[in-house]
Short mmCIF file of C-alpha atoms in Angstrom, two decimals:
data_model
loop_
_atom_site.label_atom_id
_atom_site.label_comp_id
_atom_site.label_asym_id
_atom_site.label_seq_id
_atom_site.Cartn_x
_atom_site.Cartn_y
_atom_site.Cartn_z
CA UNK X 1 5.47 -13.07 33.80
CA UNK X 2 7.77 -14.32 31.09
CA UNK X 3 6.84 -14.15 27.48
CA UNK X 4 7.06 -18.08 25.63
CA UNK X 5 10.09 -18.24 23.75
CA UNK X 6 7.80 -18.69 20.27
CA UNK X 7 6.20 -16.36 20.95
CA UNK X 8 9.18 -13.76 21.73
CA UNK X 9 10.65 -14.45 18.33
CA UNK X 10 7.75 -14.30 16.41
CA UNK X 11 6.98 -10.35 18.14
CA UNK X 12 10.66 -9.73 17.40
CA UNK X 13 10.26 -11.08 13.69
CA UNK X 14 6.76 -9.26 12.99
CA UNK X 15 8.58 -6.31 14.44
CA UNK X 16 11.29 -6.40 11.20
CA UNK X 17 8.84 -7.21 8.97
CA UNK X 18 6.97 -3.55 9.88
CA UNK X 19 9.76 -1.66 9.51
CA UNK X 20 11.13 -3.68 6.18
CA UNK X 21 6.90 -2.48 5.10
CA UNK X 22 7.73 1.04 5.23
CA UNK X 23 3.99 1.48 6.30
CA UNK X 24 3.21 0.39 2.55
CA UNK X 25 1.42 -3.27 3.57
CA UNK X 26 -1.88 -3.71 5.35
CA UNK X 27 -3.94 -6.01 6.23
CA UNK X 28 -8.05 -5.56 5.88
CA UNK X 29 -10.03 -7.48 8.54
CA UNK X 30 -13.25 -8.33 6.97
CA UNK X 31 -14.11 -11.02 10.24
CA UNK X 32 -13.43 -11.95 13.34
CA UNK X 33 -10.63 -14.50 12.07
CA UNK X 34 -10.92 -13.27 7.44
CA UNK X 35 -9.58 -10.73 5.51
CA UNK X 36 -6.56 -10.06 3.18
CA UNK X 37 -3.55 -8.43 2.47
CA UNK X 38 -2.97 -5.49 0.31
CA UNK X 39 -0.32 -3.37 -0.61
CA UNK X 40 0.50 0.10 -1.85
CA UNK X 41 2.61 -0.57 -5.38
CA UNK X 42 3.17 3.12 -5.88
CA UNK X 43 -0.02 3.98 -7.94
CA UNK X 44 -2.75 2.48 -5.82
CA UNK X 45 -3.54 0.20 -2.66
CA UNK X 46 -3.80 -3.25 -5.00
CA UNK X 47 -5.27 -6.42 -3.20
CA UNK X 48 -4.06 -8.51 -6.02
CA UNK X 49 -0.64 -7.83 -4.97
CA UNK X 50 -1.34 -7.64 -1.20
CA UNK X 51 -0.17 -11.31 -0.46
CA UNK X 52 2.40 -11.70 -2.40
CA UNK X 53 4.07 -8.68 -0.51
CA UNK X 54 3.56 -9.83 2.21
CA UNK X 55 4.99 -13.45 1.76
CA UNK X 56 7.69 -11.74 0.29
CA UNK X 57 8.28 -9.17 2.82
CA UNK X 58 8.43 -12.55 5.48
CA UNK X 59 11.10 -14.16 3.32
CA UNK X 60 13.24 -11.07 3.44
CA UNK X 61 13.42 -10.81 7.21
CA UNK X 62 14.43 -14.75 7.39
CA UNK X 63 17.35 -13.90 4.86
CA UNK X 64 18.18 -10.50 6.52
CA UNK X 65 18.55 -12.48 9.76
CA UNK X 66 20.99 -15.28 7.89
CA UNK X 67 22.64 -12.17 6.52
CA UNK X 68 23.48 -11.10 10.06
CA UNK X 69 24.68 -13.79 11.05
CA UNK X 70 27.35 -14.60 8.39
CA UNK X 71 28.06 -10.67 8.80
CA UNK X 72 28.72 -10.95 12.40
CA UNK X 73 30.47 -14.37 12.37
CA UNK X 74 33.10 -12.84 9.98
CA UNK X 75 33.00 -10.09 12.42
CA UNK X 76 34.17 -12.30 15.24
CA UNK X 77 36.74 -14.23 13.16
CA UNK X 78 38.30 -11.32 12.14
CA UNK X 79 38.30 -9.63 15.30
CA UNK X 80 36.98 -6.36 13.80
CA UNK X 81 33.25 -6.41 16.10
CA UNK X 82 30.74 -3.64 15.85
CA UNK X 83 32.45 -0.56 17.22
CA UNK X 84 29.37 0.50 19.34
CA UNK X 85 29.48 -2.93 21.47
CA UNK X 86 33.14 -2.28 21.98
CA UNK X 87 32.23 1.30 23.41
CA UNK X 88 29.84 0.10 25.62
CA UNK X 89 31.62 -2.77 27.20
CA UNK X 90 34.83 -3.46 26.60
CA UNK X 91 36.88 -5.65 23.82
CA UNK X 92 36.79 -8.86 26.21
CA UNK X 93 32.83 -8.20 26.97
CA UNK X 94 32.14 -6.87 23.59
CA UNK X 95 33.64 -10.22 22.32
CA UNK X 96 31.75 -12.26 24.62
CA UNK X 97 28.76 -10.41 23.71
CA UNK X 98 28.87 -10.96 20.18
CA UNK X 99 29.26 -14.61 20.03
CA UNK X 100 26.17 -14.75 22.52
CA UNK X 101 24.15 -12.58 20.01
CA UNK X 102 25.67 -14.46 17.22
CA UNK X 103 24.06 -17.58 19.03
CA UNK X 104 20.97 -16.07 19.08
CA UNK X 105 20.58 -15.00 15.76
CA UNK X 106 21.32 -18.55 14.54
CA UNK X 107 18.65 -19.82 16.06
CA UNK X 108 16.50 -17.19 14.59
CA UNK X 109 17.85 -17.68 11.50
CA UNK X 110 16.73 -21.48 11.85
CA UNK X 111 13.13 -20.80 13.11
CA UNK X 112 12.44 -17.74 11.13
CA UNK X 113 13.22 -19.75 7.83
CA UNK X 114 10.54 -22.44 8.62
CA UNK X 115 6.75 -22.40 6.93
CA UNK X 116 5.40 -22.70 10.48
CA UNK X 117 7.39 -19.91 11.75
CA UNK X 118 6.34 -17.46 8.52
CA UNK X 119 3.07 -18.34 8.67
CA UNK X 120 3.15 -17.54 12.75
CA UNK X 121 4.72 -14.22 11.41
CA UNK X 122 1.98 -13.42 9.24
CA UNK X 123 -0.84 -14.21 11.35
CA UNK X 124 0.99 -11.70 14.13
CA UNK X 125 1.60 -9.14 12.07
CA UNK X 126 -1.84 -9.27 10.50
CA UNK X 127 -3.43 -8.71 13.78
CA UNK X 128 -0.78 -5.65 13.98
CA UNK X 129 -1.30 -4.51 10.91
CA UNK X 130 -5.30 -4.42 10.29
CA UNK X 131 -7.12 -1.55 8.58
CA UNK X 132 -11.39 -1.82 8.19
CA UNK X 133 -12.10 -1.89 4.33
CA UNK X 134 -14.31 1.29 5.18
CA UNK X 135 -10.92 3.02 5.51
CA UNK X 136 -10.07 3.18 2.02
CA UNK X 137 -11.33 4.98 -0.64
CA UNK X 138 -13.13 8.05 1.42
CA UNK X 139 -12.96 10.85 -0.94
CA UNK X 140 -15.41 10.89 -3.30
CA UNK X 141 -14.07 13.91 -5.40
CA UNK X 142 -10.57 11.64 -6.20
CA UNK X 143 -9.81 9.97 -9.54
CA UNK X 144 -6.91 7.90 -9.54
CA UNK X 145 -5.03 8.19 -13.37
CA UNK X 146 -2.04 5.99 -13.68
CA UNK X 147 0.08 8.98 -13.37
CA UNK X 148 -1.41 11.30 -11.07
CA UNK X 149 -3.98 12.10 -9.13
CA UNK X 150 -6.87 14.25 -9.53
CA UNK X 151 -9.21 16.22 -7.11
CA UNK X 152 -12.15 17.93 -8.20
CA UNK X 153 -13.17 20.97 -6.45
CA UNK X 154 -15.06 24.35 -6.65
CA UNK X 155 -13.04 28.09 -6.16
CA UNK X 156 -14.62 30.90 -3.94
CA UNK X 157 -17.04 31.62 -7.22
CA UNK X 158 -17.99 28.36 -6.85
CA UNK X 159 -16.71 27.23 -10.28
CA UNK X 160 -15.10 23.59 -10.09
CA UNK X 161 -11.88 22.86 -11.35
CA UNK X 162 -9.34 20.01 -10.80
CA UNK X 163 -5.99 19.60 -9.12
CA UNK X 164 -3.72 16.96 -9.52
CA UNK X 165 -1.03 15.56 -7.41
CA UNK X 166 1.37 12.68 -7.05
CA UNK X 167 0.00 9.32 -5.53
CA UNK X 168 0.38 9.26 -2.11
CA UNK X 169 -0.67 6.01 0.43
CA UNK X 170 -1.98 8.26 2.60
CA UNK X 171 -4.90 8.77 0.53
CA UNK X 172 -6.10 5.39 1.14
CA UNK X 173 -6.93 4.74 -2.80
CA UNK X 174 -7.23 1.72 -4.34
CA UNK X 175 -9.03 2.12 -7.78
CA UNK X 176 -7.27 3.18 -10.96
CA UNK X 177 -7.70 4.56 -14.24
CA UNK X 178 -5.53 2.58 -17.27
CA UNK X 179 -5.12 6.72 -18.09
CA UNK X 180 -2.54 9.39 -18.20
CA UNK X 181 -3.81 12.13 -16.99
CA UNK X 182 -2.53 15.65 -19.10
CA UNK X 183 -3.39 19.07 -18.09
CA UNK X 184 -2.78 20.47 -21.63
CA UNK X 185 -4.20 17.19 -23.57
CA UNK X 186 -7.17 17.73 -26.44
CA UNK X 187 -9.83 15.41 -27.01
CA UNK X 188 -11.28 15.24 -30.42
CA UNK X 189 -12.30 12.28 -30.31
CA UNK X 190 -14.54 13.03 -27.44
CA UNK X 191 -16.28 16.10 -28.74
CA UNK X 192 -16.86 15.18 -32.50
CA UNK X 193 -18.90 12.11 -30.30
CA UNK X 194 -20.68 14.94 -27.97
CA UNK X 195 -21.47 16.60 -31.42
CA UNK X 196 -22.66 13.73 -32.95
CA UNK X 197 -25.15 12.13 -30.29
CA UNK X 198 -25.71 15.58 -29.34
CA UNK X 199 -26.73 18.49 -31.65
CA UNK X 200 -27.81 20.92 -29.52
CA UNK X 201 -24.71 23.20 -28.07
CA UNK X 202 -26.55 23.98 -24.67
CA UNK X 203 -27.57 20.16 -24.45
CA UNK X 204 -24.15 19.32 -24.98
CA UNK X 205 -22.42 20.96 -22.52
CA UNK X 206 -25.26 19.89 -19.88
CA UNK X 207 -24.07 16.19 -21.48
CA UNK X 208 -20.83 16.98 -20.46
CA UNK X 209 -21.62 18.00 -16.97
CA UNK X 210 -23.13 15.10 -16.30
CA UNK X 211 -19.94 12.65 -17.60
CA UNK X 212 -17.77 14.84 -15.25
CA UNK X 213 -20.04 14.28 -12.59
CA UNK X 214 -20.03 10.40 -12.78
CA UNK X 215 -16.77 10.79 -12.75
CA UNK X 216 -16.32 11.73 -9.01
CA UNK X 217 -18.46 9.63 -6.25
CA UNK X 218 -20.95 12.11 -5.37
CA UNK X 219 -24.04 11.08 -4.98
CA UNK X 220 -26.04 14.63 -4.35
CA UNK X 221 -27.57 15.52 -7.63
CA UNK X 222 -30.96 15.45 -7.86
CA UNK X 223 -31.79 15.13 -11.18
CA UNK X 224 -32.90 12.31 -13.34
CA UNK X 225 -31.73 12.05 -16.63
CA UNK X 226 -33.53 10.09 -19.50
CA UNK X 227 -31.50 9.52 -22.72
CA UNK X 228 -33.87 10.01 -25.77
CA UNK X 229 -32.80 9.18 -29.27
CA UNK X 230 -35.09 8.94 -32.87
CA UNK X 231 -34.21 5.72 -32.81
CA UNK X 232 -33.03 3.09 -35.36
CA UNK X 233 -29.67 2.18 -34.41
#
Protein backbone atom coordinates (compact mmCIF):
# COMPACT_ATOMS: atom_id res chain seq x y z
CA UNK A 1 0.00 0.00 0.00
CA UNK A 2 1.47 3.31 -1.04
CA UNK A 3 1.09 6.38 1.05
CA UNK A 4 -0.71 9.61 -1.24
CA UNK A 5 1.90 11.86 -2.20
CA UNK A 6 0.04 14.84 0.09
CA UNK A 7 -0.09 13.07 2.40
CA UNK A 8 3.75 11.83 2.44
CA UNK A 9 4.89 15.42 2.55
CA UNK A 10 2.71 16.65 4.97
CA UNK A 11 4.07 13.43 7.61
CA UNK A 12 7.54 14.45 6.44
CA UNK A 13 6.79 18.28 7.15
CA UNK A 14 4.91 17.67 10.64
CA UNK A 15 7.92 15.50 11.29
CA UNK A 16 10.41 18.91 11.11
CA UNK A 17 8.11 20.86 12.71
CA UNK A 18 8.46 18.33 16.05
CA UNK A 19 11.84 18.39 16.14
CA UNK A 20 12.17 22.40 15.26
CA UNK A 21 9.39 22.26 18.83
CA UNK A 22 11.99 20.91 20.96
CA UNK A 23 9.01 19.18 22.83
CA UNK A 24 8.08 22.88 23.96
CA UNK A 25 4.52 23.08 21.75
CA UNK A 26 1.37 21.11 22.44
CA UNK A 27 -1.67 20.87 21.46
CA UNK A 28 -4.84 20.36 24.10
CA UNK A 29 -7.75 18.37 22.63
CA UNK A 30 -10.78 19.62 24.33
CA UNK A 31 -13.23 17.54 21.45
CA UNK A 32 -13.43 15.19 19.14
CA UNK A 33 -12.38 17.76 16.27
CA UNK A 34 -11.55 21.46 19.23
CA UNK A 35 -8.89 22.45 21.20
CA UNK A 36 -5.81 24.78 21.06
CA UNK A 37 -2.35 25.28 20.98
CA UNK A 38 -0.08 26.21 23.74
CA UNK A 39 3.36 26.65 24.30
CA UNK A 40 6.04 26.57 26.96
CA UNK A 41 7.73 30.38 26.79
CA UNK A 42 10.25 29.50 29.45
CA UNK A 43 8.23 30.53 32.61
CA UNK A 44 4.95 28.75 32.07
CA UNK A 45 2.79 26.63 29.50
CA UNK A 46 0.89 30.04 28.01
CA UNK A 47 -2.21 29.40 25.69
CA UNK A 48 -2.10 32.95 24.64
CA UNK A 49 1.03 32.28 22.92
CA UNK A 50 0.24 28.67 21.89
CA UNK A 51 -0.85 29.59 18.24
CA UNK A 52 1.25 31.91 17.39
CA UNK A 53 4.13 29.30 17.98
CA UNK A 54 2.85 27.19 16.29
CA UNK A 55 2.11 29.21 13.01
CA UNK A 56 5.42 30.31 13.47
CA UNK A 57 7.09 27.12 14.04
CA UNK A 58 5.15 26.02 10.36
CA UNK A 59 6.69 29.03 8.63
CA UNK A 60 10.15 28.07 9.77
CA UNK A 61 10.12 24.57 8.32
CA UNK A 62 8.81 26.09 4.78
CA UNK A 63 11.92 28.52 4.90
CA UNK A 64 14.32 25.84 6.33
CA UNK A 65 13.28 23.71 3.33
CA UNK A 66 13.95 26.87 0.72
CA UNK A 67 17.13 27.18 2.73
CA UNK A 68 18.12 23.68 1.64
CA UNK A 69 17.57 24.01 -1.40
CA UNK A 70 19.59 27.16 -2.33
CA UNK A 71 22.28 25.39 0.06
CA UNK A 72 22.38 22.33 -1.96
CA UNK A 73 21.98 23.95 -5.42
CA UNK A 74 25.21 25.95 -4.69
CA UNK A 75 26.42 22.66 -3.58
CA UNK A 76 25.96 21.12 -7.00
CA UNK A 77 27.23 24.16 -8.95
CA UNK A 78 30.20 24.23 -7.18
CA UNK A 79 30.84 20.70 -7.21
CA UNK A 80 31.65 20.60 -3.47
CA UNK A 81 28.32 17.93 -2.47
CA UNK A 82 27.75 16.70 1.02
CA UNK A 83 30.74 14.54 1.86
CA UNK A 84 28.56 11.72 3.41
CA UNK A 85 26.60 11.12 -0.07
CA UNK A 86 29.97 10.98 -1.73
CA UNK A 87 31.04 8.16 0.84
CA UNK A 88 28.21 6.23 0.30
CA UNK A 89 27.99 6.18 -3.41
CA UNK A 90 30.35 7.51 -5.38
CA UNK A 91 31.11 11.20 -6.96
CA UNK A 92 29.08 10.24 -10.28
CA UNK A 93 26.07 8.67 -8.01
CA UNK A 94 26.51 11.12 -5.28
CA UNK A 95 26.04 13.80 -8.05
CA UNK A 96 23.16 12.20 -9.52
CA UNK A 97 21.75 11.84 -6.18
CA UNK A 98 21.84 15.28 -5.22
CA UNK A 99 20.19 16.88 -8.09
CA UNK A 100 17.33 14.18 -7.57
CA UNK A 101 17.04 15.31 -3.86
CA UNK A 102 17.52 18.81 -4.93
CA UNK A 103 14.32 18.12 -7.15
CA UNK A 104 12.55 17.00 -4.41
CA UNK A 105 13.09 19.54 -2.06
CA UNK A 106 11.89 22.13 -4.60
CA UNK A 107 8.83 20.82 -4.75
CA UNK A 108 8.60 20.80 -1.07
CA UNK A 109 9.72 24.02 -0.89
CA UNK A 110 6.69 24.98 -3.26
CA UNK A 111 3.94 23.00 -1.37
CA UNK A 112 5.21 23.52 2.08
CA UNK A 113 5.04 27.42 1.51
CA UNK A 114 1.27 27.31 0.60
CA UNK A 115 -1.72 28.22 3.31
CA UNK A 116 -3.31 24.90 2.36
CA UNK A 117 -0.25 22.99 2.87
CA UNK A 118 0.48 24.81 6.56
CA UNK A 119 -2.74 24.50 7.57
CA UNK A 120 -2.58 20.50 6.47
CA UNK A 121 0.65 20.69 8.66
CA UNK A 122 -1.02 21.92 11.58
CA UNK A 123 -3.98 19.86 11.62
CA UNK A 124 -1.33 16.65 11.40
CA UNK A 125 0.75 17.64 13.82
CA UNK A 126 -2.06 18.58 16.18
CA UNK A 127 -3.36 15.13 16.10
CA UNK A 128 0.50 14.18 16.90
CA UNK A 129 0.95 16.45 19.28
CA UNK A 130 -2.29 16.35 21.71
CA UNK A 131 -2.11 16.52 25.50
CA UNK A 132 -5.78 16.30 27.71
CA UNK A 133 -6.09 19.73 29.61
CA UNK A 134 -6.27 17.38 32.79
CA UNK A 135 -2.53 16.95 32.17
CA UNK A 136 -1.44 20.20 33.26
CA UNK A 137 -1.29 21.72 36.35
CA UNK A 138 -1.29 18.39 38.75
CA UNK A 139 0.57 19.48 41.71
CA UNK A 140 -1.25 21.22 43.99
CA UNK A 141 1.69 22.18 46.38
CA UNK A 142 3.44 24.34 43.17
CA UNK A 143 3.45 28.14 42.89
CA UNK A 144 4.75 29.40 39.81
CA UNK A 145 6.79 33.07 40.60
CA UNK A 146 8.12 34.67 37.51
CA UNK A 147 11.49 33.57 38.49
CA UNK A 148 11.32 30.35 40.08
CA UNK A 149 9.44 27.87 41.24
CA UNK A 150 8.24 26.95 44.53
CA UNK A 151 7.15 23.62 46.24
CA UNK A 152 5.71 23.49 49.52
CA UNK A 153 6.37 20.57 51.60
CA UNK A 154 6.65 19.15 55.20
CA UNK A 155 10.32 17.58 56.73
CA UNK A 156 10.35 14.24 58.76
CA UNK A 157 9.00 16.56 61.91
CA UNK A 158 6.40 17.33 59.83
CA UNK A 159 7.14 21.08 59.70
CA UNK A 160 6.49 22.56 56.06
CA UNK A 161 8.89 24.50 54.33
CA UNK A 162 9.41 25.50 50.64
CA UNK A 163 11.84 24.66 47.88
CA UNK A 164 12.34 26.40 44.89
CA UNK A 165 13.64 25.44 41.56
CA UNK A 166 14.05 26.60 38.01
CA UNK A 167 10.95 26.30 35.60
CA UNK A 168 10.94 23.27 33.96
CA UNK A 169 8.08 22.04 31.05
CA UNK A 170 8.03 19.00 32.54
CA UNK A 171 6.04 20.22 35.31
CA UNK A 172 3.15 20.78 33.16
CA UNK A 173 2.44 24.48 34.73
CA UNK A 174 0.68 26.99 33.26
CA UNK A 175 -0.32 29.68 35.91
CA UNK A 176 2.00 32.44 37.06
CA UNK A 177 2.67 34.83 39.65
CA UNK A 178 3.66 38.68 38.27
CA UNK A 179 6.32 37.90 41.47
CA UNK A 180 9.94 37.39 42.14
CA UNK A 181 10.26 35.03 44.37
CA UNK A 182 13.43 35.80 47.18
CA UNK A 183 14.49 33.43 49.78
CA UNK A 184 16.05 36.21 51.93
CA UNK A 185 13.25 39.01 51.03
CA UNK A 186 11.31 40.94 54.17
CA UNK A 187 7.88 41.93 54.07
CA UNK A 188 6.86 44.87 56.10
CA UNK A 189 4.39 45.74 54.38
CA UNK A 190 2.68 42.50 54.95
CA UNK A 191 3.01 42.22 58.69
CA UNK A 192 2.34 45.90 59.84
CA UNK A 193 -1.21 44.75 57.73
CA UNK A 194 -1.36 41.27 59.82
CA UNK A 195 -0.82 43.64 62.90
CA UNK A 196 -3.25 45.95 62.01
CA UNK A 197 -6.43 43.75 61.03
CA UNK A 198 -5.10 41.48 63.52
CA UNK A 199 -4.17 42.29 67.16
CA UNK A 200 -3.93 39.25 68.68
CA UNK A 201 -0.22 37.54 68.16
CA UNK A 202 -1.62 33.86 68.32
CA UNK A 203 -4.56 34.97 65.92
CA UNK A 204 -2.13 36.32 63.71
CA UNK A 205 0.01 33.72 63.02
CA UNK A 206 -3.17 31.28 62.65
CA UNK A 207 -4.06 34.35 59.91
CA UNK A 208 -1.01 33.63 58.38
CA UNK A 209 -1.42 29.94 58.13
CA UNK A 210 -4.31 30.20 56.49
CA UNK A 211 -2.87 32.84 53.51
CA UNK A 212 -0.06 30.19 53.04
CA UNK A 213 -2.49 27.64 52.74
CA UNK A 214 -4.57 29.30 49.92
CA UNK A 215 -1.65 29.64 48.48
CA UNK A 216 -1.07 25.94 47.42
CA UNK A 217 -4.23 23.90 45.86
CA UNK A 218 -5.04 21.76 48.66
CA UNK A 219 -8.21 21.31 49.36
CA UNK A 220 -8.01 19.06 52.81
CA UNK A 221 -8.52 21.46 55.62
CA UNK A 222 -11.37 21.15 57.45
CA UNK A 223 -11.95 24.17 59.00
CA UNK A 224 -14.23 27.04 58.36
CA UNK A 225 -13.11 30.31 58.89
CA UNK A 226 -15.44 33.39 59.54
CA UNK A 227 -13.78 36.86 59.35
CA UNK A 228 -15.24 39.08 62.21
CA UNK A 229 -14.50 42.74 62.45
CA UNK A 230 -16.24 45.75 64.95
CA UNK A 231 -17.26 47.07 62.06
CA UNK A 232 -17.49 50.59 60.51
CA UNK A 233 -15.26 50.61 57.68
Amino acid sequence: MTMNPRRKVVNQLVERLKARSQGLLRYVRTGKDSGYWIGFDGRRWSIEDGTRRAEALAHDVARSIRDEVRALGEQIRTGRLPKSMVEAVGDDRAAEMAKDKLAQLHKWAIKSGNAAQTRGMLTQAAAEMAVLPDMFDLDPLAFNCRNRTLRFAPDRAGVWGVADSAQDPADMITCLAEVDYGPAADCPRWKARLEQIQPDADQRAQLQVLCGYALTGLTSDQQFYIFQGPGGD
